[in-house]
Short mmCIF file of C-alpha atoms in Angstrom, two decimals:
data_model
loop_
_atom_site.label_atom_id
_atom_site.label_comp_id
_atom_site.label_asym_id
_atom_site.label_seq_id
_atom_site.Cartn_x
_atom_site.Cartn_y
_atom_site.Cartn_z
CA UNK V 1 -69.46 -7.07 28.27
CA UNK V 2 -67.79 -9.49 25.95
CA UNK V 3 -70.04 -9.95 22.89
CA UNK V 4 -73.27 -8.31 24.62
CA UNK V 5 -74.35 -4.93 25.02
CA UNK V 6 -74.35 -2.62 27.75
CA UNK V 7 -77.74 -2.50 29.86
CA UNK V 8 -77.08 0.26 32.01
CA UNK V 9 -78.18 3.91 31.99
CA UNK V 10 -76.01 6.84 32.08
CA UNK V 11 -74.32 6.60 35.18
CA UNK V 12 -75.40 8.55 38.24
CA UNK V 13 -73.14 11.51 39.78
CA UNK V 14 -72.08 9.25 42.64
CA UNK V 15 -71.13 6.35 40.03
CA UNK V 16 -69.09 8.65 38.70
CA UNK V 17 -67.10 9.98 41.94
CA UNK V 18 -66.61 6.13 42.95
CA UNK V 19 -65.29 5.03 39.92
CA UNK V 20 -63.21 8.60 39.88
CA UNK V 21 -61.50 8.02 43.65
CA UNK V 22 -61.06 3.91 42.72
CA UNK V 23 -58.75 5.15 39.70
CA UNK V 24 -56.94 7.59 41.80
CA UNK V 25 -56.10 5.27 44.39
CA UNK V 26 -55.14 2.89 41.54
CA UNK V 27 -52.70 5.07 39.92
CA UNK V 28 -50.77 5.79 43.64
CA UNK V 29 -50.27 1.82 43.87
CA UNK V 30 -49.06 1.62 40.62
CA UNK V 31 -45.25 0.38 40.47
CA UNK V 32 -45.05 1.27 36.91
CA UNK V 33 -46.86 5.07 37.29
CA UNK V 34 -43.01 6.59 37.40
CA UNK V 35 -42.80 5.82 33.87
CA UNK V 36 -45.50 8.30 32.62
CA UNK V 37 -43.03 10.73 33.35
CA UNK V 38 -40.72 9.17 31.05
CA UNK V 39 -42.37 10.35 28.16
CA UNK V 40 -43.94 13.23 25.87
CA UNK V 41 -47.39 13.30 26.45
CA UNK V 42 -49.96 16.67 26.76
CA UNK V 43 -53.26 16.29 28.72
CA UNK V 44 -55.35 14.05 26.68
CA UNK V 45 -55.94 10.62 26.93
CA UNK V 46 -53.66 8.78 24.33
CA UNK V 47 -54.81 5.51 23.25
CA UNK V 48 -53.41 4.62 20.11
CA UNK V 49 -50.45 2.88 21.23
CA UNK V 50 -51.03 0.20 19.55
CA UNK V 51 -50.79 1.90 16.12
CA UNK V 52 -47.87 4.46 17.43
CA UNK V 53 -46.40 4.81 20.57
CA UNK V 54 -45.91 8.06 22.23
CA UNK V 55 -42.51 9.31 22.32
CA UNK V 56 -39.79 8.88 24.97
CA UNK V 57 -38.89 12.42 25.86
CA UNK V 58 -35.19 11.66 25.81
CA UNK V 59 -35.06 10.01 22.56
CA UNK V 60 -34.76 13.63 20.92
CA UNK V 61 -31.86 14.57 22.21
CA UNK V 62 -30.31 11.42 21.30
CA UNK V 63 -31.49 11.36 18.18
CA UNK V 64 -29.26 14.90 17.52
CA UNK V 65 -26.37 13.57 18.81
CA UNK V 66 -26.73 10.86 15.96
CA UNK V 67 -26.80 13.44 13.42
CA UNK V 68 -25.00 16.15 14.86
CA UNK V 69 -22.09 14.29 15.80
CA UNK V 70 -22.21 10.78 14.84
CA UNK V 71 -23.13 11.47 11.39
CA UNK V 72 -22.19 15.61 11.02
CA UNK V 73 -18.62 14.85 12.37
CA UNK V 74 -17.37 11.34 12.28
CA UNK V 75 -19.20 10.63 9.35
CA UNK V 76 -17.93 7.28 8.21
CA UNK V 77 -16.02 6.70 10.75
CA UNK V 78 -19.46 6.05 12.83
CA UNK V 79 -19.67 2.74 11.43
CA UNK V 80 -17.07 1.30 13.74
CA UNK V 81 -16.63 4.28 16.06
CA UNK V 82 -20.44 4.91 16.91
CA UNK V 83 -21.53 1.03 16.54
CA UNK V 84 -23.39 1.61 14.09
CA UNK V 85 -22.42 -1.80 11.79
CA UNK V 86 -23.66 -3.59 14.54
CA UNK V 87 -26.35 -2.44 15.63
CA UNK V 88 -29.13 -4.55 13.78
CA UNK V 89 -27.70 -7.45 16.62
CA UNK V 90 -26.89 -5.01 19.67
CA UNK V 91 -30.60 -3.82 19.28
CA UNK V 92 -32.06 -7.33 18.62
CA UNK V 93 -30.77 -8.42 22.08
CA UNK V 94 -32.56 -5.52 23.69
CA UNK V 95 -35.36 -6.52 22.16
CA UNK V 96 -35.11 -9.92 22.79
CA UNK V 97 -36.31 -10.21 26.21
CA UNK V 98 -38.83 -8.35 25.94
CA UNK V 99 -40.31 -11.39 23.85
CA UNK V 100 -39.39 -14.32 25.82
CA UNK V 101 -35.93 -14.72 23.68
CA UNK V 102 -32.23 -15.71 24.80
CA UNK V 103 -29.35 -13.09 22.85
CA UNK V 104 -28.69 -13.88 19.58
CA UNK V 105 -31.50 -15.03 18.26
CA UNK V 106 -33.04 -11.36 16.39
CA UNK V 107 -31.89 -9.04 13.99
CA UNK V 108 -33.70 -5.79 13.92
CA UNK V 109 -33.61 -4.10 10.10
CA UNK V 110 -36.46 -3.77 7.15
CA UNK V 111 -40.02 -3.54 8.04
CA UNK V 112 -42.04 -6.06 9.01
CA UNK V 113 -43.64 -6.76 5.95
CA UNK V 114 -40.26 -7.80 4.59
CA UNK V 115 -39.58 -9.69 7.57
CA UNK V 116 -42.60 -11.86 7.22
CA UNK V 117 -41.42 -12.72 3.58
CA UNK V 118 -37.97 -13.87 4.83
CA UNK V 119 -39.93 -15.74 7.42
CA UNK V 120 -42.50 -17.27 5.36
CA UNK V 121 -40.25 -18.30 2.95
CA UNK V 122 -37.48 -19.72 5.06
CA UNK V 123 -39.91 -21.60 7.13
CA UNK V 124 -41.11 -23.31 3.57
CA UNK V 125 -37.53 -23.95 3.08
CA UNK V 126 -36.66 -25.31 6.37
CA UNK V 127 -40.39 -27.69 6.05
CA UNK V 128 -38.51 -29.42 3.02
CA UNK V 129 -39.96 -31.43 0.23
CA UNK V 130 -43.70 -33.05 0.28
CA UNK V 131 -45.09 -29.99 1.84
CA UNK V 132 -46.94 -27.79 0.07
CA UNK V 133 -49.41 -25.65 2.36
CA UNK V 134 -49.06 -22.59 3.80
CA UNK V 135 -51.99 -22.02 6.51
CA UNK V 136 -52.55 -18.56 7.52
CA UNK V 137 -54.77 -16.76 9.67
CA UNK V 138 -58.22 -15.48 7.53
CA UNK V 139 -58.29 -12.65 9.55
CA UNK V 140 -54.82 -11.46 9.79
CA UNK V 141 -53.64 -8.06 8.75
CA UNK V 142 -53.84 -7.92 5.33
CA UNK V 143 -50.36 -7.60 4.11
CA UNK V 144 -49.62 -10.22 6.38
CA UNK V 145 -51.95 -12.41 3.79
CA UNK V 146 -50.24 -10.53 0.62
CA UNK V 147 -46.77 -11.27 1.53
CA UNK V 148 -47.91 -15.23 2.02
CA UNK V 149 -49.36 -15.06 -0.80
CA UNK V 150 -46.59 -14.11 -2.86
CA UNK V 151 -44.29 -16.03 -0.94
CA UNK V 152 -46.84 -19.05 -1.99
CA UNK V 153 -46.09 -18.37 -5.24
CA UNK V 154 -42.37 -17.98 -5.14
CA UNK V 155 -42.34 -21.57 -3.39
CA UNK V 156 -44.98 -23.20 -5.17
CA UNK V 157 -46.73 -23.66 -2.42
CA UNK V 158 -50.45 -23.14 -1.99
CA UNK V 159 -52.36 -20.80 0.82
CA UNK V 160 -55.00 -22.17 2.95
CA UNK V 161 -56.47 -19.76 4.66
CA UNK V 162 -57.90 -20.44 8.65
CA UNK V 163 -59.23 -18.88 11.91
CA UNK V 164 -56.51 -19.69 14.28
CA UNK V 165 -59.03 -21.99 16.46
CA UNK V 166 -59.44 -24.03 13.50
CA UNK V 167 -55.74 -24.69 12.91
CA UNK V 168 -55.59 -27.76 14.65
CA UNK V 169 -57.96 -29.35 12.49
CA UNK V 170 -56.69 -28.44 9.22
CA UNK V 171 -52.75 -29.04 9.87
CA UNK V 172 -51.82 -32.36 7.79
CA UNK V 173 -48.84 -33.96 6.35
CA UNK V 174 -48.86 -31.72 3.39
CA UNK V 175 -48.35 -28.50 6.09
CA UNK V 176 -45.18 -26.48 6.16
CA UNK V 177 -45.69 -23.10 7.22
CA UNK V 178 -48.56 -21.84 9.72
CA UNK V 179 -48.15 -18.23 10.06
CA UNK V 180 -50.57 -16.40 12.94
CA UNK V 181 -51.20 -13.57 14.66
CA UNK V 182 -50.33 -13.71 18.44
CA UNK V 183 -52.95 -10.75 18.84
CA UNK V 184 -55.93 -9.86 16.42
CA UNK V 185 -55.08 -6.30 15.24
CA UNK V 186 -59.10 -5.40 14.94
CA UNK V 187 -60.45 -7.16 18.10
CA UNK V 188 -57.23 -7.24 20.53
CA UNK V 189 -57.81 -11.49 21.02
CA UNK V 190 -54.78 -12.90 22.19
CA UNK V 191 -54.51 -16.41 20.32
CA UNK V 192 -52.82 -19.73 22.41
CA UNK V 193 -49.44 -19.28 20.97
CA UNK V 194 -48.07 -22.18 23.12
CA UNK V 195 -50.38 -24.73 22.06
CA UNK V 196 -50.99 -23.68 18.26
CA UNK V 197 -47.23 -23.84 18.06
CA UNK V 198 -47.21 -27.32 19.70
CA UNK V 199 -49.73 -28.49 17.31
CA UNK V 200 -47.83 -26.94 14.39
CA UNK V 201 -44.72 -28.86 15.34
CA UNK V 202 -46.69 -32.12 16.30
CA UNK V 203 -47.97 -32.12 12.78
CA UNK V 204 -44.34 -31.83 11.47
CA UNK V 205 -44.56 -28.04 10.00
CA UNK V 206 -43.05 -25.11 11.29
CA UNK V 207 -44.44 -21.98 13.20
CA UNK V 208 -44.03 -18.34 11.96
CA UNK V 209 -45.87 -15.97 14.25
CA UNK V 210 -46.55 -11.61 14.17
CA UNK V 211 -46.07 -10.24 17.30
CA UNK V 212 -46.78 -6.68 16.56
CA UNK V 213 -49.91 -6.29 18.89
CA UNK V 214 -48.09 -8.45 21.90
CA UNK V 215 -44.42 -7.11 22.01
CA UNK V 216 -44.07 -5.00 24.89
CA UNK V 217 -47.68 -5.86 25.77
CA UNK V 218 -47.40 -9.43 27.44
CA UNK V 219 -45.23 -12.00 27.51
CA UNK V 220 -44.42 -14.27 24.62
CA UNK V 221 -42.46 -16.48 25.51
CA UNK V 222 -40.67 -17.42 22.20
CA UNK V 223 -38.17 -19.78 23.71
CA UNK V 224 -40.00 -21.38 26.22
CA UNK V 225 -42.55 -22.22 23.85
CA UNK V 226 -40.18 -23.35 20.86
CA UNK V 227 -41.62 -20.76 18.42
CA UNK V 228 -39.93 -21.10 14.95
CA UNK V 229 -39.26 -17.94 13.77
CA UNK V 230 -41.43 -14.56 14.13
CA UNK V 231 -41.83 -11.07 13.23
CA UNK V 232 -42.90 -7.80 14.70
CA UNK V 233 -43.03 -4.06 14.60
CA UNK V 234 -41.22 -1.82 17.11
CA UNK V 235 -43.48 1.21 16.54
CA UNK V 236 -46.26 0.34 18.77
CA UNK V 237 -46.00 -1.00 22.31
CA UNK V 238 -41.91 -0.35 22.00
CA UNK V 239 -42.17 3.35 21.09
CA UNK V 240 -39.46 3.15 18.60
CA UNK V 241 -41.36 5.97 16.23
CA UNK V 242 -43.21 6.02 13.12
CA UNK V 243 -41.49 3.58 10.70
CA UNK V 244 -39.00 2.70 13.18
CA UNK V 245 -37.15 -0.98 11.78
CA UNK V 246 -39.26 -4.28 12.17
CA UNK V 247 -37.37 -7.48 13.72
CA UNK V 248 -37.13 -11.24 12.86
CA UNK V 249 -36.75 -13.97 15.53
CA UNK V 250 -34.84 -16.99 14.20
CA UNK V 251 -34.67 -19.93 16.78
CA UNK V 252 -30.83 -20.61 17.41
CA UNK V 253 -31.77 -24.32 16.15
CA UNK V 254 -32.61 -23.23 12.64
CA UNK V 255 -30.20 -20.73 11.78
CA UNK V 256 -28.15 -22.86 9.81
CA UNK V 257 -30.79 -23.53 7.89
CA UNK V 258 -32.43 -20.24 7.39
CA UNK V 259 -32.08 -19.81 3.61
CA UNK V 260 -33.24 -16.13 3.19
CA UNK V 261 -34.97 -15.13 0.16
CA UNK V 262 -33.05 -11.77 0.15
CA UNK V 263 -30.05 -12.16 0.82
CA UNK V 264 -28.07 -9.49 0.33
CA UNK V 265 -24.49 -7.95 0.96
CA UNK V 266 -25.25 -6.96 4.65
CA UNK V 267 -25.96 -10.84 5.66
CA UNK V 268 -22.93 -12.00 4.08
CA UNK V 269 -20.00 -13.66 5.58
CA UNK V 270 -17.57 -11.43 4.01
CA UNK V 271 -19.33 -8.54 3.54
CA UNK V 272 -16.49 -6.27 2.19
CA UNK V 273 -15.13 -9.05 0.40
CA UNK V 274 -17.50 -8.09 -2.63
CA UNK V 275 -17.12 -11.72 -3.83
CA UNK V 276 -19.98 -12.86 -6.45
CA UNK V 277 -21.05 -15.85 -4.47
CA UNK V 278 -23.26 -15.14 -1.81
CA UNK V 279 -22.01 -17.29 1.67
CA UNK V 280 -24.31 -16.63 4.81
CA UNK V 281 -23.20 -14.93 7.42
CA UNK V 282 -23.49 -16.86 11.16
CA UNK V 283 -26.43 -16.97 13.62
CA UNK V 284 -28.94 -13.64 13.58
CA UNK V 285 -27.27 -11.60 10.88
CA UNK V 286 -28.26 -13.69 8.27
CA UNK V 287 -31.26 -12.48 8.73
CA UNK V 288 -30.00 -8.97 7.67
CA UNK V 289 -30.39 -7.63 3.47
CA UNK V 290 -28.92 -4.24 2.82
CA UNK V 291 -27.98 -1.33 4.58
CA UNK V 292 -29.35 -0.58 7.69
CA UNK V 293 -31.60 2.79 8.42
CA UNK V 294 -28.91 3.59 11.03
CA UNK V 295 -31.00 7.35 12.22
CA UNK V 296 -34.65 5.06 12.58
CA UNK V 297 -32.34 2.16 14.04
CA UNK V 298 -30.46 4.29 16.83
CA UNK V 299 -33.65 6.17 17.37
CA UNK V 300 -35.17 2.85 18.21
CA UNK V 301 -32.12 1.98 20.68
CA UNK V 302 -33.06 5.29 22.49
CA UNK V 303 -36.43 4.22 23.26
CA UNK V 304 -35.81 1.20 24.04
CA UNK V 305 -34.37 2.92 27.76
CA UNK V 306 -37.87 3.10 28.97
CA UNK V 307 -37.68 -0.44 29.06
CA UNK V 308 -35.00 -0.77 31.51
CA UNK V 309 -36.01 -2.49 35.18
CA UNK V 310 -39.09 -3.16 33.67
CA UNK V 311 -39.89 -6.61 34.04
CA UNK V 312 -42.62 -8.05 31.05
CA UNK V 313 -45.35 -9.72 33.51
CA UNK V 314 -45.51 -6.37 35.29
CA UNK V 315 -47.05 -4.77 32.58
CA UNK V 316 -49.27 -7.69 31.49
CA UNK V 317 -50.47 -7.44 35.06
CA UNK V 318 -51.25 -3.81 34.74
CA UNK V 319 -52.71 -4.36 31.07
CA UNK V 320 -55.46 -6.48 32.72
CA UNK V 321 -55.73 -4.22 35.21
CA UNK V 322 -56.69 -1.11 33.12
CA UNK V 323 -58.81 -3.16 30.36
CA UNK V 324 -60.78 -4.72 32.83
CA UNK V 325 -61.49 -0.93 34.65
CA UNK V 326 -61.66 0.48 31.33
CA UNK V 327 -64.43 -2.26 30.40
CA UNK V 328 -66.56 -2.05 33.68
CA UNK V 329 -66.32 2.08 33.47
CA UNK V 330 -67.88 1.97 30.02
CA UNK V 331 -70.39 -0.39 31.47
CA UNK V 332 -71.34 2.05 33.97
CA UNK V 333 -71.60 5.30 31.78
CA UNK V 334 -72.46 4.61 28.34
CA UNK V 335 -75.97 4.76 27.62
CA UNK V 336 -77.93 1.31 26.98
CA UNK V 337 -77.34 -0.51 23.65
CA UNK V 338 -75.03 1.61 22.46
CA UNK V 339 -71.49 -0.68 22.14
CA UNK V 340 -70.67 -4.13 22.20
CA UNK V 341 -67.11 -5.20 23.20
CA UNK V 342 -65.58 -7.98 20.77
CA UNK V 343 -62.53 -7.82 23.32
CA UNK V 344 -62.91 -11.21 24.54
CA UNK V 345 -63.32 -10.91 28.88
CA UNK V 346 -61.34 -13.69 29.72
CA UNK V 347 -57.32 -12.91 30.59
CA UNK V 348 -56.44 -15.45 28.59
CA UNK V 349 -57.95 -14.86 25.37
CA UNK V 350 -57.20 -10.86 25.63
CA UNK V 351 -54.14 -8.29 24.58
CA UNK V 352 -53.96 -4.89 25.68
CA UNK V 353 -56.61 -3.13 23.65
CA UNK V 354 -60.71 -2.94 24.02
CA UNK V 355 -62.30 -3.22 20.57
CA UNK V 356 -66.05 -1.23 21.22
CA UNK V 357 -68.49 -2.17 17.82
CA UNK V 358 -70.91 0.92 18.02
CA UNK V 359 -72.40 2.89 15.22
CA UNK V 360 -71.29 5.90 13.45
CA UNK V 361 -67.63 4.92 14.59
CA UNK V 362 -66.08 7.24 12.42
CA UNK V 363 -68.21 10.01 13.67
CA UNK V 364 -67.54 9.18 16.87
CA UNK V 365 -63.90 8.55 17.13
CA UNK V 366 -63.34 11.82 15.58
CA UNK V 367 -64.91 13.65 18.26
CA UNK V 368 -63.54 11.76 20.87
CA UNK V 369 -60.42 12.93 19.50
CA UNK V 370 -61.51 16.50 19.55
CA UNK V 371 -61.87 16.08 22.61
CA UNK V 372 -58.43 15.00 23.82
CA UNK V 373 -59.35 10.91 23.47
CA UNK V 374 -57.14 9.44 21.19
CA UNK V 375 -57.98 6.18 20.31
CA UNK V 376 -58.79 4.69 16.38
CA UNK V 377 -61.00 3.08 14.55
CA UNK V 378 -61.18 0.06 12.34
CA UNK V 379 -64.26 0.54 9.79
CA UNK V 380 -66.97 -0.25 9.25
CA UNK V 381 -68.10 0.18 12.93
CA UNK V 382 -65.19 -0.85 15.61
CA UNK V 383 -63.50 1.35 17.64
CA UNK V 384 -60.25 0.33 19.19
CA UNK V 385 -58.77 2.03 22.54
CA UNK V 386 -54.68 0.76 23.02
CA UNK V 387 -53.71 0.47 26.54
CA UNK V 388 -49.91 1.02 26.97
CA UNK V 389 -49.12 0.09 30.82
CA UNK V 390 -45.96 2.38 30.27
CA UNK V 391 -47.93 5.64 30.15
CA UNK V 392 -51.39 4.79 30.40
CA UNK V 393 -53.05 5.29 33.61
CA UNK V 394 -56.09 4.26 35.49
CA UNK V 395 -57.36 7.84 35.35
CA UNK V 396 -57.38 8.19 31.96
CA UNK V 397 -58.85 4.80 31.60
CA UNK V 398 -61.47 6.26 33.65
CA UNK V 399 -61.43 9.75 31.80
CA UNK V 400 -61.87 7.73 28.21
CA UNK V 401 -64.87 5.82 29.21
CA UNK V 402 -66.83 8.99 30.43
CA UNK V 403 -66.00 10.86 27.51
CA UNK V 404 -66.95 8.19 24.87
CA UNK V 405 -70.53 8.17 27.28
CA UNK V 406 -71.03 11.56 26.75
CA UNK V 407 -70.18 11.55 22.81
CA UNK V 408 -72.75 8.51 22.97
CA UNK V 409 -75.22 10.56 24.36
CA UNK V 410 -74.94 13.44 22.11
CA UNK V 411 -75.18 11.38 19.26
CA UNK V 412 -78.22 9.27 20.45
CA UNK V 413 -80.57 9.31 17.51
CA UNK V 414 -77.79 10.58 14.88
#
């Protein structure tokens, strides 16, 4: 359905009971289906993982011990006593291979925003003298392209913006930072982050990448595929809550270089030495800036538990699994010419979302989600369904695609 519309009609009563009984038996073979039970969820369909993740029904009761008695009765003494000072590391290594990275290597702290201007303007830093672009995707999230921007004109470098196909091409001896997208937040296209990076590095520049739509989705790989340095969100595919702290990936082989633009007491060598010259702390930390949002942080840690025995290419294997069901159930109930998928069908080129273009999205998403179908939308006219293989099941892959048929059909005409 990639890029063409469906041709079927509504889908006939027995359709419907195959494709009803194929999910079922789906779900029962599913080695990650214990997890469901994991966490919070009601009787919709939730698919908008990949703009919040549905909470871990333990987190809660870890989150009061935090402020009960962490914070309500040791008070400062938490900082040593509960771990909280070190945190930002403990939770980065957690993290870490979930993304393809060896310990030491991420600091969790600031949002991702932030993050990306440390990034951006380390890697121009680490690129040296003679380089002066700064290519970034022309369709990334937008304050991915703000933040370059201004980290551009901090460095007095200039942006050039690029679809990440193209970057090949346009990398030259006057590149220093590419900065992409692994996934496209509107479409769910997963980009080739092993070969754009090895292009990146044969052109002598260095590689910053986002992996907000891909951590906890897929692999990534960061080590294996000498990524530079890269960002990401923890709110989405990690479940670590609205706002929870963003992390930054700093390959082991550049942290002595990594010359943060912010660096502040937190990332110092000697940070209760209150000295007036700033020294860099050692590996990760230097990645840190002030002081840490310890309740969002340990909140964070707490979800992070669903994660445990969970191994990464299990749940790109069930990602696959339920886009490519969720795809050929919409093909078989929503009326004729009424979406077109700009998910890309090939494995390779996809993340764990379906991106439907269909009119009246708006209108339509909202009574999907009347109707116990959460998904979003990205205007003017894309709808976008998240697929979290912790929690998401073939049934309700099954359940989603029906629904958004019969919305279709109500609205035929509208």
């Amino acid at each position: 359905m990639s890029e063409t519309t469906t041709t079927n009609t509504t889908a006939s009563a027995t359709t419907t009971e195959a494709l009803r009984e194929r999910a079922l038996k789906l779900d029962a073979a599913d080695q990650l289906a214990d997890r469901r039970e994991l966490f919070a969820l009601d009787d919709g369909v939730y698919l908008d993982g990949n703009s919040l993740g549905a909470l871990p029904a333990h987190v809660p009761a870890r989150v009061q011990d935090v402020l009960t008695r962490q914070w309500g009765e040791l008070r400062i003494r938490s900082w040593e006593e509960s771990g909280w000072w070190t945190a930002p590391e403990r939770i980065g290594d957690r993290i870490a291979p979930l993304v393809g990275a060896a310990a030491g290597q991420i600091v969790v702290g600031d949002s991702t925003s932030v993050n990306v201007f440390k990034a951006v303007v380390a890697a121009a830093r680490i690129a040296g003298e003679g380089r002066d672009e700064i290519l970034v995707d022309a369709t990334t999230f937008p304050t991915d392209g703000y933040i370059a921007a201004s980290a551009a004109r901090l460095t007095g470098h200039r942006i050039v913006p690029v679809a990440p196909a193209d970057v090949p091409a346009a990398l030259g001896p006057r590149t220093a930072v590419v900065l992409l997208n692994q996934v496209d937040y509107r479409s769910g296209r997963l980009h080739d982050l092993p070969g754009l990076t090895a292009a990146v590095h044969a052109a002598g520049a260095v590689a910053v990448w986002d992996l907000c739509h891909s951590a906890g989705a897929l692999p990534v790989g960061l080590d294996e595929h000498g990524v530079d340095l890269a960002v990401g969100c923890t709110y989405k595919y990690l479940n670590g809550g609205p706002g929870s702290p963003a992390y930054l990936y700093v390959a082991e082989r550049h942290q002595a270089a990594f010359d943060s633009p912010l660096p502040g007491w937190n990332s110092h060598a000697d940070p209760f030495g209150m000295t007036p010259d700033y020294a860099p702390a050692d590996g990760s930390a230097r990645g840190r800036v002030g002081t840490p949002d310890i309740v969002s942080m340990l909140t964070l840690e707490a979800a992070l538990d669903a994660w445990d025995g969970v191994e990464v290419d299990a749940v790109r294997a069930k990602s696959l699994a339920l886009t490519d069901f969720f795809l050929e159930c919409v093909e078989a109930y929503v009326p004729a010419g009424r979406v077109t998928s700009v998910t890309p069908a090939a494995h390779a080129e996809r993340g764990s979302q379906v991106a439907l273009r269909c009119d009246n999205a708006e209108s339509v998403m909202r009574r999907l989600i009347e109707r116990g179908v959460v998904g979003d939308l990205r205007r003017p006219d894309v709808l976008r369904f998240g697929f979290t293989p912790l929690y998401v099941g073939f049934a309700d892959a099954e359940r989603a695609a029906r629904v958004l048929a019969e919305v279709l059909a109500e609205t035929a005409g509208a």
